[in-house]
């Protein structure tokens, strides 16, 4: 959708989008490449520079975002079903995702008339102040795990700030972005303010990153791709925000409420089939309670049978693709080969004779140097490690190149806060896991990236500061 119009790819090419739970073709979508990206960026730039957008007051932009939120809310069920169809997650999870997207639109709609600068008490006969101005054209590149929600973490603050947007969804999951484009059209965004280009990462994605008229790239994806994108973006001095991979520790201290902690460990790794950047994929358990925790975990995992994502009793949907299923299974094999002990799951599943499912899998006796303790698997696979005391627990938690999130389970309030301070991660959940809110910044330390989605900080990422000096 370019300049408020639906177009085929300039090349005329299309590619199929598959339902990973049924292996059926859902749609053939335009395979955009550099020519289409150029058209979309041209439209976004023209809109950014036009009076129609530049002179729109914040309040008017807010109205458009509120309208889009209302329209999305009225189509929540349809959007959630489409998200489930293309991603494989349960309808229950999709409804939560789309609900969060609506909140995000409203949260940033509320910011539009509160973007302010400062007056500065400088030396000399001057009146000096700052203006906060939109960066310009934003290229938003997003992954397939929360396709519409993560897209909204970028386009909502960008549009609120007064930027214009070219969104490139993951090639596996473009359909909800396209349905949202329909909503944006209906809401009344001017031509060029919000554009969607479908296509591959190395074609459409790379063209967006290289385009000289794109002022900022907001990227969410794997750490490896993020590094490539940063290098490419450097050639045209783009601003970049990077939300990358994770291998997040979830720490159970012996004094925790074990029932809640085990439930939290399960939500931490099995929610969204483990295809969650902040998944608590390393469970660190204090030795004295290890046996109890493992027994409860193994029992719980066995109950998480994979099934039809549209069935309301299903708790574990299909992985996003055959390729992702193969990646996850290869990690499980590595875990076994390197000597970890499989206590639940470990196999592919086909609940209705179709689909790319993997059982809820738990490995015990994992050592820190094993591949499954170090690398992001992005599937329903938990690695359980043990520790002797607080210092060792924290040291293990930080023993990773990543720093996206962490969980801490204890009834000791001082210990909880000490651990939260000592762990190098962008989000720390105490006696909870996997909670998000439009108002709470989310992003990584270390190889998990920099810059933040959500909260006021994300809005700052789409604004430049201009300092104005008036001689008196
Ligand atoms: P990916 O890196 O393969 O792809 C992400 C996006 O980048 C897709 O739209 C893809 O088409 C595009 N892309 C790929 N190569 C590109 C290139 N050369 N130039 C420009 N764009 C390119 O990631 P994925 O497999 O879709 O998603 C899974 C990864 O995303 C995991 O590593 C996960 O941890 C991460 N993730 C991070 C967060 C976070 O907030 N930190 C959230 C969700 C997912």
Coordinates of C-alpha atoms and ligand atoms in Angstrom, one line a residue:
X1 CA 0.0 0.0 0.0
X2 CA 1.8 3.0 -1.3
X3 CA 0.5 6.6 -1.2
X4 CA -2.9 5.4 0.0
X5 CA -3.2 3.1 -3.1
X6 CA -3.0 -0.7 -3.5
X7 CA -0.4 -1.7 -6.1
X8 CA 1.1 -4.9 -7.4
X9 CA 4.9 -5.1 -7.1
X10 CA 6.6 -3.2 -9.9
X11 CA 8.1 -6.5 -11.1
X12 CA 4.7 -8.1 -11.1
X13 CA 6.0 -10.9 -8.8
X14 CA 4.1 -12.4 -5.9
X15 CA 4.9 -15.0 -3.3
X16 CA 2.8 -17.3 -1.2
X17 CA 2.0 -16.9 2.5
X18 CA 1.3 -20.2 4.3
X19 CA -0.8 -21.1 7.3
X20 CA 1.8 -23.0 9.5
X21 CA -0.9 -24.9 11.4
X22 CA -2.6 -26.3 8.3
X23 CA 0.1 -26.0 5.6
X24 CA -2.5 -24.3 3.4
X25 CA -1.8 -21.3 1.2
X26 CA -3.4 -18.2 2.7
X27 CA -2.7 -15.6 0.0
X28 CA -0.2 -14.6 -2.6
X29 CA 1.2 -11.1 -1.9
X30 CA 3.3 -8.7 -3.8
X31 CA 7.0 -9.4 -3.7
X32 CA 8.2 -5.9 -3.3
X33 CA 11.8 -5.0 -4.1
X34 CA 14.0 -1.9 -4.5
X35 CA 11.7 -0.3 -7.1
X36 CA 8.7 -0.5 -4.8
X37 CA 10.6 0.7 -1.8
X38 CA 11.7 3.7 -3.9
X39 CA 8.1 4.5 -4.7
X40 CA 7.0 4.1 -1.1
X41 CA 9.9 6.3 0.3
X42 CA 9.2 8.9 -2.4
X43 CA 5.6 9.1 -1.2
X44 CA 6.6 9.1 2.5
X45 CA 9.1 11.9 1.8
X46 CA 6.6 14.0 -0.2
X47 CA 4.0 13.6 2.5
X48 CA 6.5 14.5 5.2
X49 CA 7.4 17.7 3.4
X50 CA 3.8 18.6 2.4
X51 CA 1.8 21.1 4.3
X52 CA -0.9 18.5 4.6
X53 CA 1.2 16.6 7.1
X54 CA 3.9 19.0 8.3
X55 CA 1.3 21.6 9.4
X56 CA -1.0 19.0 11.0
X57 CA -1.2 19.8 14.7
X58 CA -0.3 17.1 17.1
X59 CA -3.9 17.0 18.2
X60 CA -5.0 16.2 14.6
X61 CA -2.5 13.4 14.4
X62 CA -3.8 12.1 17.7
X63 CA -7.3 12.1 16.3
X64 CA -6.2 9.9 13.4
X65 CA -4.4 7.5 15.7
X66 CA -7.5 7.3 18.1
X67 CA -9.7 6.7 15.0
X68 CA -7.4 3.9 13.8
X69 CA -7.5 2.4 17.3
X70 CA -11.3 2.4 17.3
X71 CA -11.5 0.9 13.9
X72 CA -9.0 -1.8 14.9
X73 CA -11.0 -2.5 18.0
X74 CA -14.2 -3.0 15.9
X75 CA -12.3 -5.6 13.8
X76 CA -10.3 -7.2 16.7
X77 CA -11.7 -10.7 16.1
X78 CA -11.0 -10.6 12.4
X79 CA -7.5 -9.3 12.9
X80 CA -6.7 -11.8 15.6
X81 CA -7.9 -14.7 13.4
X82 CA -5.7 -13.4 10.6
X83 CA -2.7 -13.2 13.0
X84 CA -3.3 -16.8 14.1
X85 CA -3.7 -18.0 10.5
X86 CA -0.3 -16.6 9.4
X87 CA 1.7 -17.1 12.6
X88 CA 0.3 -20.3 14.1
X89 CA -0.1 -18.8 17.6
X90 CA -3.3 -19.5 19.5
X91 CA -6.3 -17.3 19.0
X92 CA -6.2 -16.5 22.7
X93 CA -2.6 -15.2 22.3
X94 CA -3.6 -13.3 19.1
X95 CA -6.4 -11.5 20.9
X96 CA -4.0 -10.4 23.6
X97 CA -1.6 -9.2 20.9
X98 CA -4.2 -7.2 19.0
X99 CA -5.5 -5.8 22.3
X100 CA -2.0 -4.5 23.0
X101 CA -1.8 -3.0 19.6
X102 CA -5.0 -1.0 20.3
X103 CA -3.5 0.2 23.6
X104 CA -0.3 1.2 21.9
X105 CA -2.2 3.3 19.3
X106 CA -4.1 5.1 22.0
X107 CA -1.1 5.5 24.2
X108 CA 0.8 7.4 21.5
X109 CA -2.3 9.2 20.3
X110 CA -2.4 10.7 23.8
X111 CA 1.2 11.9 23.5
X112 CA 0.7 13.9 20.3
X113 CA -0.3 17.2 22.0
X114 CA 2.3 16.8 24.7
X115 CA 5.6 16.9 22.7
X116 CA 7.4 19.9 24.2
X117 CA 10.8 21.5 24.3
X118 CA 12.5 23.5 27.0
X119 CA 13.5 27.1 27.7
X120 CA 17.2 27.2 28.6
X121 CA 18.8 29.5 31.2
X122 CA 22.0 30.2 29.2
X123 CA 24.7 32.8 29.9
X124 CA 24.5 36.1 27.9
X125 CA 21.7 38.2 26.4
X126 CA 19.8 35.4 24.8
X127 CA 16.4 33.7 24.9
X128 CA 17.2 30.1 24.1
X129 CA 14.8 27.3 23.7
X130 CA 14.5 23.8 22.2
X131 CA 12.0 22.4 19.7
X132 CA 11.3 18.7 19.3
X133 CA 10.9 17.9 15.6
X134 CA 10.1 14.7 13.8
X135 CA 13.1 12.9 12.3
X136 CA 11.5 12.4 8.9
X137 CA 10.9 9.2 7.0
X138 CA 11.0 6.1 9.1
X139 CA 11.6 2.6 7.8
X140 CA 10.1 0.1 10.2
X141 CA 11.4 -3.5 9.7
X142 CA 9.7 -6.1 11.9
X143 CA 9.8 -9.8 12.6
X144 CA 7.1 -12.5 12.4
X145 CA 6.5 -13.3 16.1
X146 CA 4.2 -10.5 17.1
X147 CA 3.6 -9.2 13.6
X148 CA 1.1 -6.3 14.1
X149 CA 2.0 -5.5 17.7
X150 CA 5.7 -5.0 17.1
X151 CA 4.9 -3.0 14.0
X152 CA 2.7 -0.7 16.1
X153 CA 5.5 -0.2 18.6
X154 CA 7.2 1.6 15.7
X155 CA 4.6 3.2 13.5
X156 CA 2.4 4.5 16.4
X157 CA 5.2 6.6 18.1
X158 CA 6.6 7.6 14.7
X159 CA 3.3 8.9 13.4
X160 CA 2.6 10.5 16.7
X161 CA 5.9 12.4 16.5
X162 CA 5.0 13.6 13.0
X163 CA 7.2 11.3 11.0
X164 CA 6.0 9.3 8.0
X165 CA 6.4 5.6 7.8
X166 CA 7.3 2.8 5.4
X167 CA 6.6 -0.5 7.1
X168 CA 8.2 -3.8 6.0
X169 CA 6.6 -6.7 7.7
X170 CA 8.4 -10.1 7.9
X171 CA 7.9 -12.0 4.6
X172 CA 6.2 -14.9 6.6
X173 CA 3.6 -12.6 8.2
X174 CA 2.5 -9.6 6.0
X175 CA -1.2 -10.0 6.2
X176 CA -2.2 -8.2 9.4
X177 CA 0.0 -5.2 8.3
X178 CA -2.0 -5.1 5.1
X179 CA -5.3 -5.3 6.9
X180 CA -4.1 -2.5 9.2
X181 CA -3.2 -0.5 6.1
X182 CA -6.9 -0.8 5.1
X183 CA -7.7 0.6 8.6
X184 CA -5.3 3.5 8.2
X185 CA -6.9 4.4 4.9
X186 CA -10.3 4.4 6.5
X187 CA -9.0 6.4 9.4
X188 CA -8.0 9.1 7.0
X189 CA -4.2 9.4 7.1
X190 CA -3.0 11.5 4.2
X191 CA -1.4 9.8 1.2
X192 CA 2.2 8.8 2.0
X193 CA 2.0 9.0 5.8
X194 CA 1.7 5.2 6.2
X195 CA 2.9 2.8 3.6
X196 CA 3.4 -1.0 3.6
X197 CA 5.8 -2.9 1.4
X198 CA 5.8 -6.7 1.4
X199 CA 8.9 -8.6 0.5
X200 CA 12.0 -10.4 1.6
X201 CA 14.6 -9.0 4.0
X202 CA 17.5 -9.1 1.5
X203 CA 15.4 -7.4 -1.2
X204 CA 12.8 -5.0 0.2
X205 CA 14.3 -4.8 3.7
X206 CA 17.8 -4.0 2.5
X207 CA 16.5 -1.5 -0.1
X208 CA 14.7 0.4 2.7
X209 CA 17.9 0.4 4.8
X210 CA 20.0 1.7 2.0
X211 CA 17.6 4.3 0.7
X212 CA 19.1 7.8 1.1
X213 CA 15.7 9.4 1.8
X214 CA 15.0 7.2 4.8
X215 CA 16.0 9.1 7.9
X216 CA 15.6 6.4 10.5
X217 CA 15.4 2.6 10.6
X218 CA 13.6 1.1 13.5
X219 CA 14.5 -2.6 13.3
X220 CA 13.3 -5.6 15.3
X221 CA 14.8 -9.0 14.5
X222 CA 17.8 -11.2 15.1
X223 CA 21.1 -9.9 16.4
X224 CA 22.9 -11.2 13.3
X225 CA 20.6 -9.3 10.9
X226 CA 20.6 -6.3 13.1
X227 CA 24.4 -6.1 12.8
X228 CA 24.1 -6.2 9.0
X229 CA 21.4 -3.5 9.0
X230 CA 23.5 -1.2 11.2
X231 CA 26.5 -1.5 8.8
X232 CA 24.3 -0.7 5.8
X233 CA 22.5 2.2 7.6
X234 CA 25.9 3.8 8.4
X235 CA 26.5 4.7 4.7
X236 CA 23.6 7.2 4.8
X237 CA 24.0 8.3 8.4
X238 CA 20.7 6.9 9.4
X239 CA 19.5 6.9 13.0
X240 CA 18.8 3.4 14.1
X241 CA 16.9 1.6 16.9
X242 CA 17.8 -2.0 17.3
X243 CA 15.6 -4.5 19.1
X244 CA 17.4 -7.8 18.8
X245 CA 17.6 -11.3 20.2
X246 CA 17.8 -12.7 23.7
X247 CA 18.6 -15.6 25.9
X248 CA 16.9 -14.4 29.0
X249 CA 17.4 -15.9 32.5
X250 CA 14.5 -16.7 34.8
X251 CA 15.9 -17.2 38.3
X252 CA 14.1 -19.3 40.9
X253 CA 15.6 -18.8 44.4
X254 CA 14.9 -21.4 47.1
X255 CA 12.7 -19.0 49.1
X256 CA 10.3 -18.4 46.2
X257 CA 6.6 -19.4 46.1
X258 CA 7.4 -22.4 44.0
X259 CA 4.0 -23.0 42.5
X260 CA 3.9 -19.4 41.1
X261 CA 7.6 -19.6 40.1
X262 CA 7.0 -22.8 38.1
X263 CA 3.9 -21.3 36.5
X264 CA 6.0 -18.2 35.6
X265 CA 8.8 -20.4 34.2
X266 CA 6.2 -22.1 31.9
X267 CA 4.6 -18.9 30.8
X268 CA 8.1 -17.5 30.3
X269 CA 9.1 -20.2 27.8
X270 CA 5.9 -21.7 26.3
X271 CA 3.9 -18.5 25.7
X272 CA 3.8 -17.8 22.0
X273 CA 5.4 -21.2 21.4
X274 CA 8.7 -19.7 22.8
X275 CA 8.9 -17.5 19.7
X276 CA 9.2 -14.5 22.0
X277 CA 12.3 -12.3 22.1
X278 CA 12.1 -12.1 25.9
X279 CA 11.4 -15.8 26.4
X280 CA 12.8 -17.0 29.7
X281 CA 14.8 -19.7 27.9
X282 CA 17.3 -20.2 30.6
X283 CA 15.8 -21.3 33.9
X284 CA 18.3 -20.9 36.8
X285 CA 17.2 -22.9 39.8
X286 CA 18.8 -22.8 43.3
X287 CA 20.0 -26.3 44.0
X288 CA 18.0 -27.1 47.1
X289 CA 14.7 -26.8 45.2
X290 CA 15.8 -28.1 41.9
X291 CA 14.3 -31.6 42.1
X292 CA 10.8 -30.2 43.0
X293 CA 11.0 -27.6 40.3
X294 CA 12.0 -30.2 37.6
X295 CA 9.2 -32.6 38.6
X296 CA 6.5 -29.8 38.4
X297 CA 7.9 -28.5 35.2
X298 CA 8.0 -31.8 33.4
X299 CA 4.5 -32.6 34.5
X300 CA 3.3 -29.1 33.3
X301 CA 5.1 -29.4 30.0
X302 CA 3.4 -32.7 29.3
X303 CA 0.0 -31.1 29.6
X304 CA 0.9 -28.5 27.0
X305 CA -0.1 -30.6 24.1
X306 CA 0.2 -28.9 20.7
X307 CA -3.1 -28.4 18.9
X308 CA -5.3 -26.4 16.6
X309 CA -4.6 -22.7 17.4
X310 CA -8.2 -21.8 16.8
X311 CA -9.4 -24.3 19.5
X312 CA -9.9 -22.4 22.8
X313 CA -8.4 -25.2 24.8
X314 CA -5.1 -25.2 22.9
X315 CA -2.1 -23.7 24.8
X316 CA 0.6 -24.4 22.3
X317 CA 0.2 -23.4 18.6
X318 CA 2.3 -24.2 15.5
X319 CA 5.7 -22.7 14.9
X320 CA 5.7 -20.0 12.3
X321 CA 7.3 -22.1 9.5
X322 CA 8.8 -25.4 8.5
X323 CA 12.2 -23.7 8.5
X324 CA 11.7 -22.5 12.1
X325 CA 10.5 -26.0 13.1
X326 CA 13.7 -27.5 11.6
X327 CA 15.9 -24.9 13.4
X328 CA 14.3 -25.7 16.8
X329 CA 14.5 -29.5 16.2
X330 CA 18.2 -29.1 15.4
X331 CA 18.8 -27.3 18.7
X332 CA 17.0 -30.1 20.5
X333 CA 19.3 -32.6 18.9
X334 CA 22.3 -30.5 19.9
X335 CA 21.1 -30.5 23.5
X336 CA 20.9 -34.3 23.5
X337 CA 24.2 -34.7 21.7
X338 CA 26.0 -32.4 24.1
X339 CA 24.7 -34.3 27.1
X340 CA 21.7 -32.4 28.5
X341 CA 18.9 -34.5 29.9
X342 CA 15.6 -34.4 28.1
X343 CA 12.8 -34.5 30.7
X344 CA 9.8 -33.4 28.5
X345 CA 8.9 -33.1 24.9
X346 CA 11.7 -33.0 22.3
X347 CA 9.8 -34.0 19.2
X348 CA 7.9 -32.5 16.2
X349 CA 4.1 -32.9 16.4
X350 CA 1.3 -32.9 13.8
X351 CA -1.9 -32.8 15.9
X352 CA -4.2 -32.8 12.9
X353 CA -1.9 -34.6 10.6
X354 CA -0.6 -31.2 9.4
X355 CA 1.5 -28.3 10.7
X356 CA 4.9 -27.3 12.0
X357 CA 4.6 -28.0 15.7
X358 CA 7.2 -28.8 18.4
X359 CA 6.3 -30.3 21.8
X360 CA 6.9 -28.3 24.9
X361 CA 10.5 -29.3 25.7
X362 CA 12.5 -29.2 29.0
X363 CA 16.2 -30.0 29.3
X364 CA 17.7 -30.6 32.7
X365 CA 21.4 -30.8 33.7
X366 CA 22.3 -28.1 31.2
X367 CA 25.8 -26.7 31.6
X368 CA 26.6 -23.0 30.8
X369 CA 28.9 -23.9 27.9
X370 CA 26.3 -26.0 26.0
X371 CA 24.8 -24.6 22.8
X372 CA 21.2 -24.6 24.2
X373 CA 22.4 -22.5 27.2
X374 CA 24.0 -19.9 24.9
X375 CA 22.1 -19.5 21.7
X376 CA 18.7 -18.1 21.1
X377 CA 16.5 -21.1 20.0
X378 CA 13.2 -19.2 19.5
X379 CA 11.0 -22.1 20.2
X380 CA 9.4 -24.0 23.2
X381 CA 12.6 -25.3 24.6
X382 CA 13.7 -24.6 28.2
X383 CA 17.2 -25.1 29.5
X384 CA 17.4 -25.7 33.2
X385 CA 20.7 -24.9 35.0
X386 CA 21.4 -24.9 38.8
X387 CA 23.3 -22.6 41.1
X388 CA 24.5 -22.7 44.8
X389 CA 24.0 -19.1 46.0
X390 CA 23.0 -15.6 45.1
X391 CA 26.4 -14.6 43.6
X392 CA 26.5 -17.6 41.4
X393 CA 22.9 -17.2 40.3
X394 CA 23.5 -13.6 39.2
X395 CA 26.8 -14.5 37.6
X396 CA 25.1 -17.2 35.6
X397 CA 22.3 -14.8 34.6
X398 CA 24.8 -12.4 33.2
X399 CA 26.8 -15.1 31.5
X400 CA 25.4 -14.3 28.0
X401 CA 26.1 -11.9 25.2
X402 CA 22.4 -10.8 25.4
X403 CA 20.6 -8.6 27.8
X404 CA 16.9 -8.3 26.9
X405 CA 15.0 -9.5 30.0
X406 CA 15.2 -11.5 33.2
X407 CA 12.9 -12.9 35.8
X408 CA 13.5 -13.2 39.6
X409 CA 11.4 -15.4 41.9
X410 CA 11.9 -14.9 45.7
X411 CA 9.8 -13.8 48.7
X412 CA 12.8 -11.8 50.0
X413 CA 12.3 -8.2 48.8
X414 CA 15.9 -7.1 49.4
X415 CA 17.2 -10.0 47.5
X416 CA 14.8 -9.3 44.6
X417 CA 15.9 -5.7 44.3
X418 CA 19.6 -6.6 44.6
X419 CA 19.3 -9.1 41.8
X420 CA 17.3 -6.6 39.7
X421 CA 20.1 -4.1 40.0
X422 CA 22.9 -6.7 39.3
X423 CA 21.4 -8.2 36.2
X424 CA 22.3 -6.4 32.9
X425 CA 19.0 -6.5 31.0
X426 CA 16.5 -4.0 29.7
X427 CA 13.5 -5.5 31.6
X428 CA 13.5 -7.3 34.9
X429 CA 10.3 -9.0 36.1
X430 CA 10.1 -9.8 39.8
X431 CA 7.6 -12.6 40.8
X432 CA 6.1 -12.3 37.3
X433 CA 7.2 -12.8 33.7
X434 CA 6.3 -11.7 30.2
X435 CA 4.3 -8.6 31.0
X436 CA 4.3 -5.6 28.7
X437 CA 2.5 -2.3 28.6
X438 CA 2.5 0.5 26.1
X439 CA 3.8 2.9 28.8
X440 CA 6.7 0.7 29.9
X441 CA 9.9 1.0 27.7
X442 CA 11.1 -2.3 26.3
X443 CA 14.5 -3.0 24.7
X444 CA 17.9 -4.5 25.3
X445 CA 21.3 -4.2 26.8
X446 CA 24.4 -5.6 25.1
X447 CA 23.8 -7.7 22.0
X448 CA 20.0 -7.4 22.5
X449 CA 20.2 -3.9 20.9
X450 CA 19.8 -0.3 21.9
X451 CA 17.1 2.3 21.9
X452 CA 13.6 1.5 23.3
X453 CA 10.2 0.6 22.0
X454 CA 7.2 1.7 24.0
X455 CA 6.8 4.3 26.7
X456 CA 8.0 7.9 26.3
X457 CA 11.5 6.8 25.4
X458 CA 10.2 5.3 22.1
X459 CA 8.7 8.7 21.1
X460 CA 12.0 10.4 21.8
X461 CA 13.5 8.0 19.2
X462 CA 11.5 9.6 16.5
X463 CA 12.3 13.2 17.4
X464 CA 15.3 15.5 16.8
X465 CA 16.1 18.4 19.2
X466 CA 16.6 21.8 17.6
X467 CA 18.1 24.5 19.8
X468 CA 17.1 28.1 18.9
X469 CA 19.1 31.2 20.1
X470 CA 17.4 34.6 20.0
X471 CA 19.8 37.5 20.6
X472 CA 18.2 40.1 22.9
Ligands
LIG1 P1 15.1 -11.7 11.2 O1 16.2 -10.9 11.7 O2 15.3 -12.8 10.3 O3 14.1 -10.7 10.4 C1 13.5 -9.5 10.9 C2 13.1 -8.6 9.8 O4 14.3 -8.1 9.1 C3 12.2 -9.2 8.7 O5 11.2 -8.3 8.3 C4 13.2 -9.5 7.6 O6 12.6 -9.6 6.4 C5 14.1 -8.3 7.7 N1 15.5 -8.5 7.2 C6 16.2 -9.7 7.1 N2 17.3 -9.5 6.5 C7 17.4 -8.1 6.2 C8 18.4 -7.3 5.6 N3 19.5 -7.8 5.1 N4 18.1 -6.0 5.5 C9 16.9 -5.5 6.0 N5 16.0 -6.2 6.5 C10 16.2 -7.5 6.7 O7 14.2 -12.1 12.5 P2 12.9 -13.0 12.6 O8 13.4 -14.4 12.3 O9 11.8 -12.4 11.7 O10 12.5 -12.8 14.1 C11 13.1 -13.4 15.1 C12 14.2 -12.6 15.8 O11 13.7 -11.3 16.2 C13 14.7 -13.2 17.1 O12 16.1 -13.1 17.1 C14 14.1 -12.4 18.2 O13 14.7 -12.4 19.4 C15 14.0 -11.1 17.5 N6 13.0 -10.2 18.2 C16 13.4 -9.2 19.0 C17 12.5 -8.4 19.7 C18 12.9 -7.3 20.6 O14 12.1 -6.5 21.0 N7 14.2 -7.3 21.1 C19 11.1 -8.7 19.5 C20 10.8 -9.7 18.7 C21 11.7 -10.5 18.0

